[in-house]
Amino acid sequence: MADLTIKNLKKSFGDVEILKGINLTIKDHEFVVFVGPSGCGKSTLLRSIAGLEEVTSGHIYLDDREITELAPAKRDLAMVFQSYALYPHMSVRKNMSFALELAKESKETINAKVAEAARILELEPLLERKPKELSGGQRQRVAIGRSIVRQPKVFLFDEPLSNLDAALRVQMRLELARLHHDLKATMIYVTHDQVEAMTLANKVVVLNQGQIEQVGSPMELYHSPANRFVAGFLGMPKMSFLPATVLVCDHQGTRIQLDDGATLTLPVDGTSLRKYSPVTLGVRPENIHVADPAESHFTGRLDIAENLGSDTYCYVKTSTGETLTVRTPGNFTCNFGQQIGLSLELDQCHLFDDQEQALPRLERIAA
Amino acid sequence: METKILDADAIRTMQDTAPTAGGVSKQKARISRLMVSPSVLLLLLWMVVPLSMTIYFSLIRYNLLYPGENEYVGLENFRFFVTDLGFMAGMTNTLLLVGSVLLITVVFGVLISLLINLAFWGQGIVRILLISPFFIMPTVNALVWKNLLLHPVSGVFAAIWQFFGAQPIDWFSELPLFSIIMIVSWQWLPFAILLLMTALQSLDQEQQEAARLDGAGPWALFWHLTRPHLARPIAVVVMIETIFLLSLFAEIFTTTGGGPGYETTNLAYLIYSQALLQFDVGLASAGGLIAVILANIAAFFLVRVVGKSLTDKQ
Ligand SMILES: Nc1ncnc2c1ncn2[C@@H]1O[C@H](COP(=O)(O)OP(=O)(O)OP(=O)(O)O)[C@@H](O)[C@H]1O
Ligand SMILES: [Mg+2]
């Protein structure tokens, strides 16, 4: 069992409050990913859990035991650092056995555990080498091995793959997923990489300025973000936002008018809105389609098209100067400055009120 | 002169142990050899001329009191120097001096640099104060100790002893070698602190945190992370201090003058007293050569050890 519970955790450096009351529950076997813009406090939160930072107030529980004040080594956690932090003067074997030796385990146990970790991570041929004689990916594996041998309840990773090249990152990502499956361990993982977050996580925690914006499965966050920040943060390329005003709001849906005059009816519960109040429409690139101008919701002028082979991303300027990102097939061709018609998948659009909170989507009434 | 030979020795070993790039063509090697040859030649000349003069002087009778009687005497000068009463004393004192000062500066250097590496108020000032003795001239340093601190009547130590009702110690006659060791350690401790302190600042923070998570306490942190990290700077401290301590002179000259008896006479001082007090250049040259040989033996082992730690350790 390894349930981690964080209650109203606050952390200040001097006068600056970095974590402003974090509440979070992490269940056994979960793979939790912290994402958020740089400087939002992801590392600080992770280090507070590890015990490397003293918290200002709040509580951390591992299962039923409070660990807030406990020394790092007594918390049953292991951490993998971005720089790997291998001990440079020790061989790979010694790096992995260090914690066990400090814990005064017997020689046989140590050897067995190190051999097991080396087998899992395919480090057997490298055991006698020093860290400087290893490649980046191998160092990464040693750092993971060092945490595996301790059999901790929770693994903490702080951007472990960010120093690797793209190909190796994909490989290590798969290995991490396999490891999580094999070890049945609870893992907390900080990353900047959306693909890592989406593919690895059972649960994504979006942090912003020391606060949790939303917690949920990757698909939940992607398809029903709680607010404009989460909507804009997840997804590559980003969601486009268009300002609009409410015309009609009832149980059937919400009718809005975009600034350039087009009107749309969205299957969104707008009962909390008032007529003429300002709202923001959010659309992901894949939910906009290029259409015949006569049948489309509105038109725009093509600014730039980026062809990635499988897809072409078109950046389209509306008549009011907003930029929309549109995903089109890879063979789409279009000229700079050309007027194109755009139609939206209305049931996939998001509407945010003037507090930037998402409005709940209506269950399909017709269907 | 000893130092010159040592330097050449050191440079040679460094070149030997330097990584040889596999892909460098012979052409390039020849060019680089050509480029360094003037300085190597100059160094060689610098070394060879005084060395051969010393060797020549050591083999003849050459006393300034008896000019003109410069006949060849073979190894007579060496025999005379080695069998001199002061020789064994000089050897032991040299070794004792170098050994204890090295021990004191390294042990206290590590402890003090660990201490001042912690964050505390006034850190900058304390560091400067700790480093400053190194910038005082050896003669001035020795005089300050002799007249202000250790003086049996007017010294600070005497005042402290008297304050506690104890009989003040006459340091230079009762504990002469210990006093010299104290003075020289005071002079060289800042050097060790300076080097070790900078090394400590480059100690990786995340490694320490990883070790803390692995369950390492302060002692384990020191033993498994800090100590290996400091191995190289300590080796450098030992090597450089040895070179200078082997030829320690000013501190002895200004305080005890080698006495009482031979109690604080080291080899450098012995040679000085042979050459200038007894005007026997031949004897002093023989002593100088013996000192050179001893210094080179020491240097040989030191350079091996240091060179190893420079190339082996990360
Ligand atoms: N020791 C410290 N003293 C003062 N401020 C700190 C300290 N450590 C971090 N901070 C501040 O806390 C904030 C959060 O830092 P943190 O390292 O948690 O960010 P992060 O979300 O991990 O960012 P990144 O994604 O860039 O790693 C930053 O504004 C940083 O300047
Ligand atoms: Mg960080």
XYZ file of C-alpha atoms and ligand atoms in Angstrom:
713
model
C 0.000 0.000 0.000
C 1.204 3.473 -0.754
C -1.375 6.196 -0.578
C 0.051 9.669 -0.394
C -2.135 12.440 0.963
C -1.164 16.092 0.952
C -3.234 18.476 3.016
C -3.096 22.241 2.627
C 0.632 22.261 1.993
C 2.272 25.690 1.948
C 5.865 26.624 1.295
C 7.482 30.037 1.338
C 11.018 31.084 0.524
C 11.456 34.198 2.646
C 8.423 36.372 1.973
C 7.542 34.715 -1.301
C 4.877 32.075 -1.081
C 5.700 29.411 -3.666
C 3.150 26.730 -2.794
C -0.187 28.222 -1.798
C -2.116 25.410 -0.233
C -1.836 22.129 -2.105
C -4.436 19.405 -1.501
C -3.847 16.172 -3.317
C -4.499 12.479 -2.902
C -2.398 9.925 -4.719
C -3.542 6.328 -4.681
C -1.508 3.162 -4.621
C 0.020 2.196 -8.011
C -0.872 5.497 -9.573
C 1.416 7.257 -12.014
C 0.930 10.921 -11.262
C 2.451 13.610 -13.432
C 2.921 17.204 -12.340
C 2.869 19.681 -15.192
C 2.832 23.445 -15.248
C 4.761 26.417 -16.553
C 8.348 26.965 -15.466
C 8.640 28.315 -11.944
C 5.173 27.245 -10.855
C 6.535 25.139 -7.997
C 6.582 21.589 -9.376
C 10.084 20.833 -8.156
C 9.391 22.529 -4.842
C 6.327 20.359 -4.311
C 8.259 17.212 -5.213
C 11.150 18.163 -2.943
C 8.739 18.910 -0.112
C 7.291 15.430 -0.499
C 10.813 13.999 -0.497
C 11.706 15.953 2.615
C 14.461 17.955 0.981
C 12.552 21.188 1.616
C 10.985 22.022 4.932
C 7.367 22.947 4.461
C 5.973 26.125 5.975
C 2.636 24.586 6.946
C 0.409 21.689 6.035
C 0.663 17.929 6.303
C 1.872 15.014 4.229
C 0.724 11.477 4.979
C 2.032 8.254 3.534
C -0.710 5.713 4.190
C -1.716 6.572 7.749
C 1.650 7.833 8.859
C 2.401 11.536 8.925
C 5.781 12.147 7.281
C 5.793 15.946 7.196
C 8.621 16.294 9.707
C 10.394 13.018 8.998
C 13.983 12.873 7.734
C 14.174 12.198 3.967
C 15.661 8.732 4.401
C 12.895 7.610 6.748
C 10.050 8.414 4.375
C 10.204 5.329 2.209
C 10.551 7.429 -0.920
C 13.181 7.425 -3.627
C 13.957 10.267 -5.956
C 15.554 10.424 -9.379
C 17.108 13.778 -10.106
C 17.273 15.641 -13.377
C 21.082 15.655 -13.219
C 20.979 11.981 -12.094
C 23.204 12.943 -9.116
C 25.186 9.712 -9.318
C 28.069 9.435 -6.870
C 31.061 10.075 -9.145
C 33.633 8.147 -7.126
C 31.639 4.964 -6.860
C 31.098 2.228 -9.401
C 27.631 1.556 -10.736
C 27.327 -1.358 -8.325
C 28.363 0.799 -5.372
C 25.998 3.565 -6.459
C 23.126 1.127 -6.319
C 24.154 -0.619 -3.105
C 24.978 2.566 -1.199
C 21.591 2.970 0.454
C 21.437 -0.711 1.367
C 24.895 -0.625 2.902
C 23.962 2.406 4.948
C 20.893 0.508 6.089
C 23.260 -2.307 7.192
C 21.607 -5.005 5.125
C 23.396 -8.324 4.778
C 25.823 -8.891 1.911
C 23.621 -11.542 0.299
C 20.531 -9.326 0.358
C 22.489 -6.442 -1.126
C 23.953 -8.568 -3.892
C 20.595 -10.092 -4.704
C 18.823 -6.739 -4.837
C 21.508 -5.094 -6.947
C 21.563 -8.058 -9.325
C 17.796 -7.899 -9.645
C 17.801 -4.164 -10.367
C 20.655 -4.587 -12.837
C 18.710 -7.304 -14.601
C 15.543 -5.230 -14.852
C 17.437 -2.237 -16.193
C 19.894 -4.235 -18.315
C 22.853 -2.793 -16.458
C 24.661 -6.070 -15.819
C 27.636 -5.435 -18.125
C 28.160 -1.966 -16.655
C 28.228 -2.744 -12.955
C 31.944 -2.115 -12.440
C 32.082 1.145 -14.393
C 32.221 4.630 -12.952
C 29.402 7.049 -13.820
C 31.617 9.138 -16.081
C 32.164 6.099 -18.269
C 28.454 5.821 -19.058
C 26.229 7.428 -21.668
C 23.359 9.691 -20.654
C 20.754 6.966 -21.023
C 22.837 4.514 -19.016
C 23.345 7.051 -16.234
C 19.619 7.568 -16.212
C 19.107 3.849 -15.771
C 21.629 3.721 -12.928
C 19.799 6.560 -11.216
C 16.561 4.606 -11.534
C 18.338 1.454 -10.367
C 19.574 3.263 -7.311
C 15.993 3.989 -6.334
C 14.640 0.545 -7.253
C 16.948 -1.377 -4.909
C 15.489 0.379 -1.908
C 12.005 -0.841 -2.828
C 10.409 2.430 -1.758
C 6.711 2.977 -1.525
C 6.810 5.998 -3.801
C 9.161 6.974 -6.624
C 9.740 10.633 -7.312
C 11.094 11.807 -10.657
C 12.083 15.397 -11.403
C 12.250 15.802 -15.171
C 14.310 12.634 -15.511
C 14.377 12.559 -19.300
C 15.018 16.189 -20.100
C 18.767 15.698 -20.630
C 18.304 12.964 -23.213
C 17.950 13.293 -26.957
C 14.585 12.770 -28.605
C 15.055 9.131 -29.641
C 16.411 8.058 -26.265
C 13.632 9.925 -24.549
C 11.033 7.874 -26.386
C 12.847 4.681 -25.429
C 13.208 5.643 -21.769
C 9.579 6.706 -21.685
C 8.539 3.245 -22.748
C 10.895 1.698 -20.192
C 9.415 3.849 -17.463
C 5.927 2.763 -18.419
C 7.069 -0.873 -18.349
C 8.794 -0.335 -15.021
C 5.687 1.179 -13.523
C 3.728 -1.816 -14.697
C 6.299 -4.365 -13.455
C 7.005 -2.799 -10.083
C 3.399 -1.873 -9.412
C 4.842 1.184 -7.718
C 3.388 4.584 -7.012
C 5.202 7.161 -9.070
C 5.205 10.930 -9.074
C 6.749 12.498 -12.083
C 7.517 16.104 -13.001
C 7.852 16.985 -16.642
C 7.658 19.752 -19.179
C 6.914 17.334 -21.954
C 3.218 17.017 -22.784
C 3.717 13.744 -24.575
C 5.316 12.236 -21.462
C 2.462 13.563 -19.372
C -0.248 12.246 -21.685
C 1.306 8.839 -22.289
C 2.630 7.954 -18.840
C 0.092 9.371 -16.451
C -2.954 7.870 -14.850
C -3.453 11.210 -13.265
C -2.200 14.613 -14.317
C -1.884 17.487 -11.863
C -1.760 20.885 -13.521
C -0.026 23.455 -11.346
C 0.016 27.183 -11.860
C 1.657 29.722 -9.576
C 1.750 27.371 -6.641
C -1.818 26.208 -6.928
C -3.455 23.155 -8.415
C -5.598 24.122 -11.386
C -7.005 20.708 -12.126
C -6.443 17.043 -11.368
C -7.652 14.276 -13.625
C -6.825 11.639 -16.176
C -5.041 12.907 -19.278
C -8.186 12.509 -21.400
C -10.343 14.273 -18.826
C -8.014 17.229 -18.818
C -7.765 17.278 -22.570
C -11.443 16.944 -23.351
C -12.970 18.795 -20.446
C -10.504 21.269 -18.981
C -11.820 23.036 -15.910
C -10.626 26.441 -16.940
C -8.949 28.429 -19.625
C -5.458 27.917 -18.168
C -5.646 24.127 -18.334
C -7.271 24.290 -21.761
C -4.479 26.461 -23.078
C -1.698 24.571 -21.322
C -2.445 21.097 -22.612
C -2.408 20.350 -26.319
C 0.110 21.000 -29.032
C -0.437 23.253 -30.861
C -2.467 25.177 -28.372
C -6.193 25.687 -28.276
C -7.343 28.890 -29.989
C -9.426 31.370 -28.087
C -11.992 33.785 -29.547
C -13.845 36.452 -27.562
C -17.622 36.387 -27.860
C -20.823 37.626 -26.234
C -23.826 35.630 -25.069
C -27.039 36.058 -27.052
C -29.282 33.355 -25.683
C -28.649 30.974 -22.819
C -31.002 28.219 -21.798
C -31.148 24.489 -21.225
C -31.007 23.793 -24.934
C -27.605 25.377 -25.359
C -25.914 28.715 -25.525
C -26.069 31.001 -28.503
C -23.093 33.284 -28.773
C -21.960 35.925 -31.195
C -18.291 36.182 -32.124
C -16.778 39.611 -32.420
C -16.800 39.396 -36.211
C -20.550 38.840 -36.291
C -20.898 35.086 -36.730
C -23.359 33.408 -34.393
C -22.976 29.869 -33.046
C -25.080 27.634 -30.845
C -23.029 25.472 -28.513
C -24.312 22.477 -26.538
C -23.158 24.062 -23.315
C -25.088 24.726 -20.148
C -25.221 28.499 -20.111
C -27.778 28.937 -17.370
C -25.244 30.638 -15.142
C -24.617 33.289 -17.793
C -26.477 36.480 -18.389
C -27.375 37.881 -21.753
C -24.634 40.006 -23.368
C -22.015 38.900 -20.843
C -18.571 38.343 -22.358
C -17.351 34.771 -22.826
C -14.424 33.078 -24.531
C -14.761 30.333 -27.082
C -12.016 27.724 -27.121
C -11.421 25.400 -30.061
C -8.657 22.853 -30.561
C -6.934 22.755 -33.960
C -8.422 19.364 -34.794
C -11.966 20.629 -34.272
C -11.805 23.290 -36.946
C -12.174 22.312 -40.577
C -11.582 24.193 -43.768
C -14.869 24.396 -45.654
C -16.505 26.080 -48.573
C -16.910 29.738 -47.506
C -20.639 29.565 -48.312
C -21.305 26.771 -45.826
C -18.838 27.698 -43.154
C -19.325 29.383 -39.786
C -16.983 32.206 -40.639
C -14.047 33.037 -42.844
C -10.447 33.986 -42.256
C -7.293 34.877 -44.081
C -4.543 32.258 -44.138
C -1.404 33.554 -42.456
C 1.136 30.747 -42.298
C 0.902 27.034 -42.993
C 3.320 24.620 -41.328
C 3.534 21.300 -43.089
C 4.669 18.500 -40.797
C 4.134 15.718 -43.289
C 1.216 13.946 -41.661
C -0.588 17.185 -40.868
C -0.495 20.780 -41.919
C -1.154 23.382 -39.264
C -2.647 26.551 -40.700
C -2.635 29.767 -38.762
C -5.654 31.753 -39.836
C -6.397 35.393 -39.019
C -10.026 36.294 -38.484
C -11.410 39.645 -39.566
C -11.085 40.900 -35.952
C -7.392 39.988 -35.811
C -7.568 36.790 -33.716
C -5.382 33.895 -34.756
C -6.884 30.427 -35.086
C -4.874 27.256 -35.409
C -6.394 24.745 -37.806
C -5.256 21.196 -38.372
C -5.618 20.041 -41.955
C -4.408 16.907 -43.730
C -0.800 16.767 -44.815
C -1.639 17.221 -48.486
C -3.551 20.453 -47.900
C -2.292 23.273 -50.068
C -3.242 26.866 -49.791
C -1.748 30.222 -50.613
C -0.626 32.880 -48.233
C -3.304 35.501 -47.769
C -6.086 33.423 -49.246
C -9.582 33.699 -47.743
C -10.800 30.350 -46.483
C -14.020 29.257 -44.836
C -13.880 27.583 -41.444
C -16.411 25.360 -39.766
C -16.276 24.269 -36.145
C -17.261 21.011 -34.495
C -19.639 22.745 -32.150
C -19.992 19.841 -29.735
C -16.237 19.819 -29.199
C -15.898 23.521 -28.465
C -15.283 24.905 -25.002
C -16.859 27.981 -23.544
C -15.316 29.924 -20.680
C -17.135 32.534 -18.639
C -15.699 35.891 -17.599
C -13.967 34.157 -14.635
C -12.219 31.904 -17.171
C -14.021 28.856 -15.777
C -15.286 26.283 -18.252
C -19.042 25.907 -18.635
C -20.332 22.348 -18.345
C -21.208 20.652 -21.590
C -24.795 19.478 -22.065
C -25.362 15.810 -22.600
C -26.570 15.410 -26.148
C -30.247 16.024 -26.072
C -31.052 15.092 -29.602
C -29.099 11.880 -29.649
C 67.796 25.189 -7.155
C 65.987 22.254 -5.660
C 62.737 23.790 -6.717
C 63.870 24.137 -10.305
C 64.679 20.479 -10.611
C 61.433 19.582 -8.966
C 59.505 21.671 -11.454
C 61.131 20.010 -14.421
C 60.396 16.663 -12.886
C 56.795 17.574 -12.291
C 56.331 18.855 -15.806
C 57.758 15.656 -17.269
C 55.418 13.490 -15.269
C 52.426 15.632 -16.139
C 53.279 15.255 -19.811
C 53.627 11.513 -19.415
C 50.281 11.167 -17.762
C 48.476 13.589 -20.057
C 46.010 11.861 -22.367
C 47.586 11.325 -25.769
C 45.127 12.062 -28.511
C 44.936 9.121 -30.851
C 44.310 10.986 -34.067
C 47.138 13.497 -33.856
C 49.429 13.070 -36.829
C 53.194 12.807 -36.576
C 53.482 16.087 -38.435
C 51.586 17.873 -35.716
C 53.634 16.195 -33.003
C 56.843 17.376 -34.633
C 55.572 20.923 -34.952
C 54.512 21.054 -31.338
C 57.844 19.626 -30.247
C 59.541 22.344 -32.258
C 57.363 24.997 -30.681
C 58.072 24.007 -27.085
C 61.769 23.319 -27.598
C 63.020 26.900 -26.931
C 61.407 27.009 -23.506
C 62.481 23.475 -22.697
C 66.045 24.331 -23.716
C 65.987 27.456 -21.590
C 64.689 25.490 -18.625
C 67.328 22.861 -19.184
C 70.085 25.448 -19.288
C 68.655 27.095 -16.204
C 68.896 23.773 -14.454
C 72.046 22.289 -15.912
C 74.423 25.212 -15.409
C 73.966 25.672 -11.660
C 73.704 21.924 -11.170
C 76.988 21.180 -12.880
C 78.667 24.054 -11.024
C 77.421 22.625 -7.749
C 78.609 19.165 -8.661
C 81.995 20.595 -9.564
C 82.277 22.557 -6.295
C 81.252 19.534 -4.286
C 84.143 17.505 -5.627
C 86.900 20.037 -4.840
C 88.240 21.615 -1.734
C 86.728 25.092 -1.773
C 86.918 27.037 1.448
C 86.807 30.808 1.272
C 89.181 31.033 4.195
C 91.872 29.179 2.274
C 91.831 30.660 -1.245
C 93.859 28.956 -3.930
C 93.831 25.492 -2.406
C 91.205 24.074 -4.748
C 92.479 20.546 -5.262
C 90.224 17.578 -6.188
C 89.108 15.690 -3.109
C 86.646 13.139 -4.497
C 83.721 12.369 -2.227
C 85.475 13.758 0.841
C 82.976 16.647 1.107
C 80.027 14.256 1.010
C 81.541 12.006 3.630
C 82.223 14.991 5.819
C 78.700 16.382 5.445
C 76.966 13.064 6.083
C 79.069 12.280 9.133
C 78.605 15.788 10.499
C 76.782 15.864 13.815
C 74.145 18.145 12.355
C 73.288 15.880 9.444
C 71.130 13.319 11.190
C 69.497 16.085 13.206
C 68.886 18.068 10.032
C 67.320 15.059 8.321
C 64.993 14.216 11.210
C 64.057 17.822 11.771
C 63.279 18.313 8.088
C 61.062 15.247 8.011
C 59.393 16.129 11.314
C 58.770 19.688 10.178
C 57.357 18.767 6.779
C 55.323 15.873 8.148
C 53.715 17.668 11.059
C 52.985 20.857 9.149
C 51.373 18.814 6.379
C 49.304 16.876 8.870
C 48.206 19.981 10.753
C 47.353 22.024 7.666
C 45.460 19.224 5.944
C 43.452 18.100 8.976
C 42.625 21.590 10.194
C 42.255 22.838 6.636
C 39.543 20.273 5.960
C 37.774 20.925 9.261
C 37.876 24.704 8.980
C 36.841 24.786 5.340
C 33.927 22.477 6.149
C 32.927 24.866 8.920
C 33.122 28.064 6.926
C 31.311 26.408 4.046
C 28.171 26.505 6.181
C 26.126 29.650 5.770
C 26.468 32.031 8.698
C 26.446 35.731 9.331
C 29.763 37.450 8.570
C 31.001 34.600 6.431
C 32.867 36.884 4.033
C 34.857 38.618 6.770
C 35.755 35.345 8.476
C 37.005 33.926 5.204
C 39.207 36.921 4.523
C 40.597 36.787 8.057
C 41.368 33.119 7.656
C 43.145 33.602 4.361
C 45.168 36.674 5.310
C 48.121 35.057 7.174
C 49.223 33.665 3.835
C 49.960 37.154 2.563
C 52.366 37.974 5.378
C 56.059 37.599 4.623
C 57.644 34.618 6.393
C 60.185 36.807 8.184
C 57.522 39.201 9.413
C 55.366 36.290 10.451
C 58.214 34.759 12.421
C 59.057 38.066 14.078
C 55.459 38.675 15.072
C 55.291 35.239 16.669
C 58.658 35.629 18.310
C 58.169 39.049 19.816
C 54.423 39.465 20.239
C 53.068 36.006 20.896
C 55.690 33.616 22.177
C 58.008 36.005 24.020
C 58.456 34.590 27.539
C 58.130 37.998 29.198
C 56.079 40.299 26.982
C 54.276 37.802 24.751
C 50.532 37.261 24.610
C 50.907 33.596 25.488
C 52.965 34.479 28.557
C 50.218 36.875 29.639
C 47.607 34.140 29.257
C 49.746 31.690 31.225
C 50.236 34.288 33.948
C 46.533 35.072 34.020
C 45.888 31.458 34.941
C 48.717 31.546 37.427
C 50.993 29.301 35.432
C 54.678 29.692 34.776
C 55.098 31.160 31.249
C 56.849 28.871 28.805
C 60.043 29.964 27.105
C 58.864 28.545 23.832
C 62.028 28.758 21.753
C 64.257 27.137 24.340
C 61.844 24.628 25.822
C 59.823 23.572 22.771
C 61.869 24.929 19.853
C 60.756 22.582 17.073
C 57.153 22.662 18.212
C 57.218 26.465 18.121
C 58.578 26.450 14.576
C 55.919 23.942 13.517
C 53.256 26.164 15.066
C 54.507 29.256 13.255
C 54.822 27.549 9.894
C 51.431 25.858 10.226
C 49.863 29.223 10.931
C 51.463 30.492 7.752
C 50.398 27.583 5.564
C 46.973 26.743 6.947
C 45.337 29.542 4.898
C 46.733 28.030 1.734
C 45.080 24.707 2.504
C 41.843 26.431 3.496
C 41.802 28.465 0.304
C 42.165 25.430 -1.928
C 39.821 23.187 0.029
C 37.187 25.882 0.414
C 36.965 26.463 -3.334
C 36.816 22.714 -3.863
C 33.954 22.409 -1.396
C 32.010 25.062 -3.234
C 32.032 22.901 -6.344
C 30.568 19.961 -4.460
C 27.395 18.876 -6.211
C 24.285 19.730 -4.188
C 22.032 17.148 -5.778
C 24.474 14.357 -4.975
C 24.278 15.364 -1.335
C 20.502 15.347 -1.483
C 20.467 11.975 -3.196
C 22.727 10.635 -0.466
C 20.490 12.091 2.216
C 17.566 10.285 0.630
C 19.677 7.133 0.616
C 19.982 7.493 4.373
C 23.399 9.064 4.716
C 24.009 11.049 7.891
C 26.548 13.878 8.179
C 29.425 11.470 8.743
C 28.498 9.219 5.798
C 28.064 12.296 3.621
C 31.533 13.445 4.552
C 33.153 10.068 4.182
C 31.546 8.933 0.921
C 31.053 12.209 -0.945
C 33.116 15.057 0.488
C 36.294 13.109 1.179
C 36.701 11.642 -2.319
C 35.808 15.036 -3.756
C 38.598 16.615 -1.690
C 41.202 13.966 -2.558
C 42.543 15.925 -5.474
C 42.835 19.345 -3.790
C 44.417 17.679 -0.759
C 46.985 16.044 -3.031
C 47.740 19.433 -4.556
C 48.089 21.010 -1.119
C 50.453 18.258 -0.012
C 52.615 18.523 -3.095
C 52.959 22.283 -3.135
C 53.489 22.563 0.612
C 56.140 19.848 0.550
C 58.107 21.695 -2.087
C 58.164 24.840 -0.005
C 58.512 23.229 3.403
C 61.551 21.182 2.367
C 63.410 24.432 1.902
C 62.047 26.204 4.974
C 64.554 28.761 6.111
C 63.347 32.260 7.003
C 61.270 31.174 9.996
C 64.202 29.299 11.516
C 66.690 32.016 10.756
C 64.599 34.749 12.401
C 63.576 32.805 15.482
C 65.917 30.122 16.760
C 68.857 30.281 14.389
C 68.769 26.499 14.213
C 69.241 26.074 17.926
C 69.381 25.315 20.705
C 72.068 22.934 19.545
C 70.783 21.346 16.375
C 67.208 21.092 17.611
C 65.653 23.250 14.915
C 68.266 22.850 12.215
C 66.824 21.448 9.020
C 68.823 20.595 5.898
C 68.393 24.007 4.317
C 69.631 25.687 7.465
C 72.493 23.240 7.825
C 73.719 24.012 4.323
C 73.469 27.693 5.029
C 75.484 27.373 8.204
C 78.131 25.247 6.472
C 78.510 27.623 3.570
C 78.274 30.982 5.185
C 79.250 30.432 8.784
C 82.160 28.150 8.026
C 82.828 29.553 4.535
C 83.104 26.026 3.146
C 81.534 26.220 -0.307
C 82.607 22.696 -1.235
C 80.947 21.197 1.820
C 77.809 23.275 1.313
C 77.631 22.158 -2.320
C 77.842 18.546 -1.267
C 75.068 19.174 1.264
C 73.042 20.929 -1.408
C 73.343 17.939 -3.689
C 72.274 15.584 -0.951
C 69.286 17.828 -0.294
C 68.475 17.845 -4.008
C 68.531 14.060 -4.061
C 66.293 13.864 -1.003
C 63.906 16.434 -2.440
C 63.734 14.492 -5.659
C 62.973 11.273 -3.889
C 60.153 13.023 -2.082
C 59.033 14.696 -5.285
C 59.088 11.431 -7.175
C 56.622 9.827 -4.806
C 54.522 12.949 -4.481
C 54.209 13.508 -8.196
C 53.272 9.869 -8.608
C 50.550 10.155 -6.005
C 49.285 13.539 -7.147
C 49.523 12.691 -10.814
C 47.541 9.548 -10.124
C 44.850 11.398 -8.251
C 44.706 14.016 -10.983
C 44.156 11.514 -13.758
C 42.301 8.733 -11.958
C 39.740 10.538 -9.941
C 37.023 12.372 -11.713
N 15.921 27.824 -2.591
C 15.096 28.749 -3.098
N 15.097 30.005 -2.603
C 14.250 30.935 -3.093
N 13.388 30.721 -4.095
C 13.333 29.499 -4.639
C 14.202 28.446 -4.171
N 13.917 27.342 -4.881
C 12.958 27.693 -5.757
N 12.601 28.979 -5.619
C 11.561 29.687 -6.371
O 10.391 28.914 -6.293
C 9.670 28.962 -7.504
C 9.321 27.563 -7.934
O 10.502 26.867 -8.201
P 10.473 25.399 -8.722
O 11.868 24.949 -8.862
O 9.580 24.583 -7.882
O 9.829 25.566 -10.159
P 9.484 24.461 -11.221
O 8.016 24.451 -11.362
O 10.155 23.187 -10.892
O 10.109 25.088 -12.525
P 10.871 24.355 -13.704
O 9.802 23.759 -14.525
O 11.548 25.470 -14.405
O 11.795 23.366 -13.105
C 10.543 29.710 -8.489
O 10.009 30.992 -8.659
C 11.883 29.763 -7.835
O 12.518 30.977 -8.144
Mg 11.881 22.100 -11.652
